[in-house]
mmCIF file of C-alpha atoms in Angstrom:
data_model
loop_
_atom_site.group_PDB
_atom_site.id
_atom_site.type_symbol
_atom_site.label_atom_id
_atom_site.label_comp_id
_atom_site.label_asym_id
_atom_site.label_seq_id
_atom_site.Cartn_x
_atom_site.Cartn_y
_atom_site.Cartn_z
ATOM 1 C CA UNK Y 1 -54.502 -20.327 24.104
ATOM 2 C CA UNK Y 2 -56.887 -21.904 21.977
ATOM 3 C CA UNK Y 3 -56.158 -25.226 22.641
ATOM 4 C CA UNK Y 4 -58.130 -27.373 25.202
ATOM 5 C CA UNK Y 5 -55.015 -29.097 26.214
ATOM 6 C CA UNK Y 6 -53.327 -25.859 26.395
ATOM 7 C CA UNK Y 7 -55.591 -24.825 28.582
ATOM 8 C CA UNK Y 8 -55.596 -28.347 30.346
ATOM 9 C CA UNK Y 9 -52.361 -27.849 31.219
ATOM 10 C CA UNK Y 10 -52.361 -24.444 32.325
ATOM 11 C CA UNK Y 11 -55.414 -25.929 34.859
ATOM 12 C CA UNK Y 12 -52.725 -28.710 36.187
ATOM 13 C CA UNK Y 13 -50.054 -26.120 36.843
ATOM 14 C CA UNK Y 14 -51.833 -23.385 38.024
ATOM 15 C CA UNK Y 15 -53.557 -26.088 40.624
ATOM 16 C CA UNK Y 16 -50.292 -27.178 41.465
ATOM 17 C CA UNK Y 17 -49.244 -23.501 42.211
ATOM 18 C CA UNK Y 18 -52.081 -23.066 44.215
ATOM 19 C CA UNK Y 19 -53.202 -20.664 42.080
ATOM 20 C CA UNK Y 20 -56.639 -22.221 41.984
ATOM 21 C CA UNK Y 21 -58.908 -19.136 40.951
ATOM 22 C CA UNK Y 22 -56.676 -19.084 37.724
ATOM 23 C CA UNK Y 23 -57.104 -23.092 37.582
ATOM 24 C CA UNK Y 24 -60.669 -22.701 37.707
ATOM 25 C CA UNK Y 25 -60.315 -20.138 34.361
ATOM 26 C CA UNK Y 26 -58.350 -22.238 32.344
ATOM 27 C CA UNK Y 27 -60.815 -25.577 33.238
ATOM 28 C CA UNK Y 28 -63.436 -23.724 32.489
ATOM 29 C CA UNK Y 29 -62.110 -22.557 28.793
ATOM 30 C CA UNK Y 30 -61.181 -25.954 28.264
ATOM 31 C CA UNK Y 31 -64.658 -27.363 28.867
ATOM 32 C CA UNK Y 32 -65.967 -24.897 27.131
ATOM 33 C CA UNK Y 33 -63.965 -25.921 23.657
ATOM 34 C CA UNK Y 34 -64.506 -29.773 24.567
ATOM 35 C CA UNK Y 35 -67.815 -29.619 26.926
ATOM 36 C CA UNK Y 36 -67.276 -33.687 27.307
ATOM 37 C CA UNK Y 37 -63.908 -33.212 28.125
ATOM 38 C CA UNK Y 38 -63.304 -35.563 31.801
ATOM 39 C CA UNK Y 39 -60.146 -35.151 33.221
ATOM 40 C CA UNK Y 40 -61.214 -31.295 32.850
ATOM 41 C CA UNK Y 41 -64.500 -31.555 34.712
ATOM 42 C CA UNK Y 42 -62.863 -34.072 37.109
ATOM 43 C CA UNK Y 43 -60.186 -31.888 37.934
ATOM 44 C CA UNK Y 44 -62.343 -28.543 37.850
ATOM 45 C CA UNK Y 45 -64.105 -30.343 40.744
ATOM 46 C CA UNK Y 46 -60.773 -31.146 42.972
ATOM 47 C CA UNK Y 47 -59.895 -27.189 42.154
ATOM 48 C CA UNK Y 48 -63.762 -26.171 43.961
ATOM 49 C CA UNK Y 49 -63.102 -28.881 47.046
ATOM 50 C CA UNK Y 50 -59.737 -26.688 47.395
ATOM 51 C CA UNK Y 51 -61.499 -23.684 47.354
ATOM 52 C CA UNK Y 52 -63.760 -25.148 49.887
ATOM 53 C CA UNK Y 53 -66.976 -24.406 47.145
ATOM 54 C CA UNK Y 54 -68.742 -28.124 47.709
ATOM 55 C CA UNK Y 55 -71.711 -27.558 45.563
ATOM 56 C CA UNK Y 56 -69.783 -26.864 42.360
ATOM 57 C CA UNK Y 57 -67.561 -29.654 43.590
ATOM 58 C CA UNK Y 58 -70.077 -32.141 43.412
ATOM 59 C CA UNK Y 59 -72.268 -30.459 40.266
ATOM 60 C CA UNK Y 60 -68.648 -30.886 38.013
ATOM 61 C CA UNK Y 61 -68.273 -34.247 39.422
ATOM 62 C CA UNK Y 62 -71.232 -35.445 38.309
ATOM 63 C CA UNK Y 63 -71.209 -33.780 35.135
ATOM 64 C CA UNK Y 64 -67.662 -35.753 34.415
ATOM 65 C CA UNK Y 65 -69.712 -38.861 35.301
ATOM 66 C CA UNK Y 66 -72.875 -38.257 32.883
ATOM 67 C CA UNK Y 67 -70.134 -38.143 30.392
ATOM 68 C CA UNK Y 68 -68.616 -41.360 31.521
ATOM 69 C CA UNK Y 69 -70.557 -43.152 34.051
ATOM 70 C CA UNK Y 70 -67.824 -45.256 34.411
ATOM 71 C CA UNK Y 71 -65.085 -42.532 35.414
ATOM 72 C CA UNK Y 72 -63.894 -43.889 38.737
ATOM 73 C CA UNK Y 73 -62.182 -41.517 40.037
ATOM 74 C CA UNK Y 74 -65.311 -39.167 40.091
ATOM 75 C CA UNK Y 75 -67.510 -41.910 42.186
ATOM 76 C CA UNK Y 76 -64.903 -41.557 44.631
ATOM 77 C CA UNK Y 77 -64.217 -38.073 44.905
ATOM 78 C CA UNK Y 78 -68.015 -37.694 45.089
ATOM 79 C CA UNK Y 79 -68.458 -40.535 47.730
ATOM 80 C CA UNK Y 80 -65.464 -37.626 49.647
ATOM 81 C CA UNK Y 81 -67.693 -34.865 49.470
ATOM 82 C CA UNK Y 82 -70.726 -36.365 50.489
ATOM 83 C CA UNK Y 83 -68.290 -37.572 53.686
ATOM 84 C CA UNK Y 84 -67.531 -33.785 54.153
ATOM 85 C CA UNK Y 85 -71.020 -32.967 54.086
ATOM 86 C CA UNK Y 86 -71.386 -35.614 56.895
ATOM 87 C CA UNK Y 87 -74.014 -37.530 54.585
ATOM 88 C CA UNK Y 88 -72.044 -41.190 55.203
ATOM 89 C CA UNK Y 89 -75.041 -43.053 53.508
ATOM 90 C CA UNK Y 90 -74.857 -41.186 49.721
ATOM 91 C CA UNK Y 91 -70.744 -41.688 50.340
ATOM 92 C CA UNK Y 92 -71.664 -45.433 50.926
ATOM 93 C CA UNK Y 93 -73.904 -45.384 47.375
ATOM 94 C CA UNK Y 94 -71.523 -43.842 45.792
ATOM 95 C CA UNK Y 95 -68.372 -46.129 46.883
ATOM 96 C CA UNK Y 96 -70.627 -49.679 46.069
ATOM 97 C CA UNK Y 97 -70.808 -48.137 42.645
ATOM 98 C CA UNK Y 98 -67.014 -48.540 42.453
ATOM 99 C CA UNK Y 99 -67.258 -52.277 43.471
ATOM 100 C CA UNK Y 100 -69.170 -53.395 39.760
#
């Protein structure tokens, strides 16, 4: 499909197969049509945590948040990762962010 909810879609049901290699694709061709395109980047980043893949995690978290620095959900997931990481203090800067 052409179509970046198309491929949106194909993202949220291929996650929810567990098919998260395939997820990753059809994110990925989504951003790619719409490069500012948040749930995408937001949900391209739960489909790395899955995969275990922190770094590009965290990089498409924060690229969902230069697009909306407001996009809650990311600050949160972020403020996660850093707590998988073990780095409590950037989880903490992250989670008062969520408190404006």
């Amino acid at each position: 499909p052409q179509s970046k909810t198309a491929l949106y879609n194909i993202g949220v049901a291929s996650t929810k197969l567990g098919q998260y290699e395939q997820a990753v694709i059809a994110y990925k061709k989504a951003i790619d049509l719409q490069p500012e395109f948040v749930e995408a980047l937001f949900n391209l980043g739960l489909v790395y945590g899955e995969l275990g893949n922190i770094q590009d995690e965290m990089d498409a978290y924060k690229k969902a948040i230069r697009v909306n620095p407001d996009f809650a959900p990311a600050h949160y997931a972020i403020g996660q990762a850093y707590l998988k990481q073990g780095d409590k203090a950037s989880a903490l800067d992250e989670y008062k962010i969520l408190k404006k």
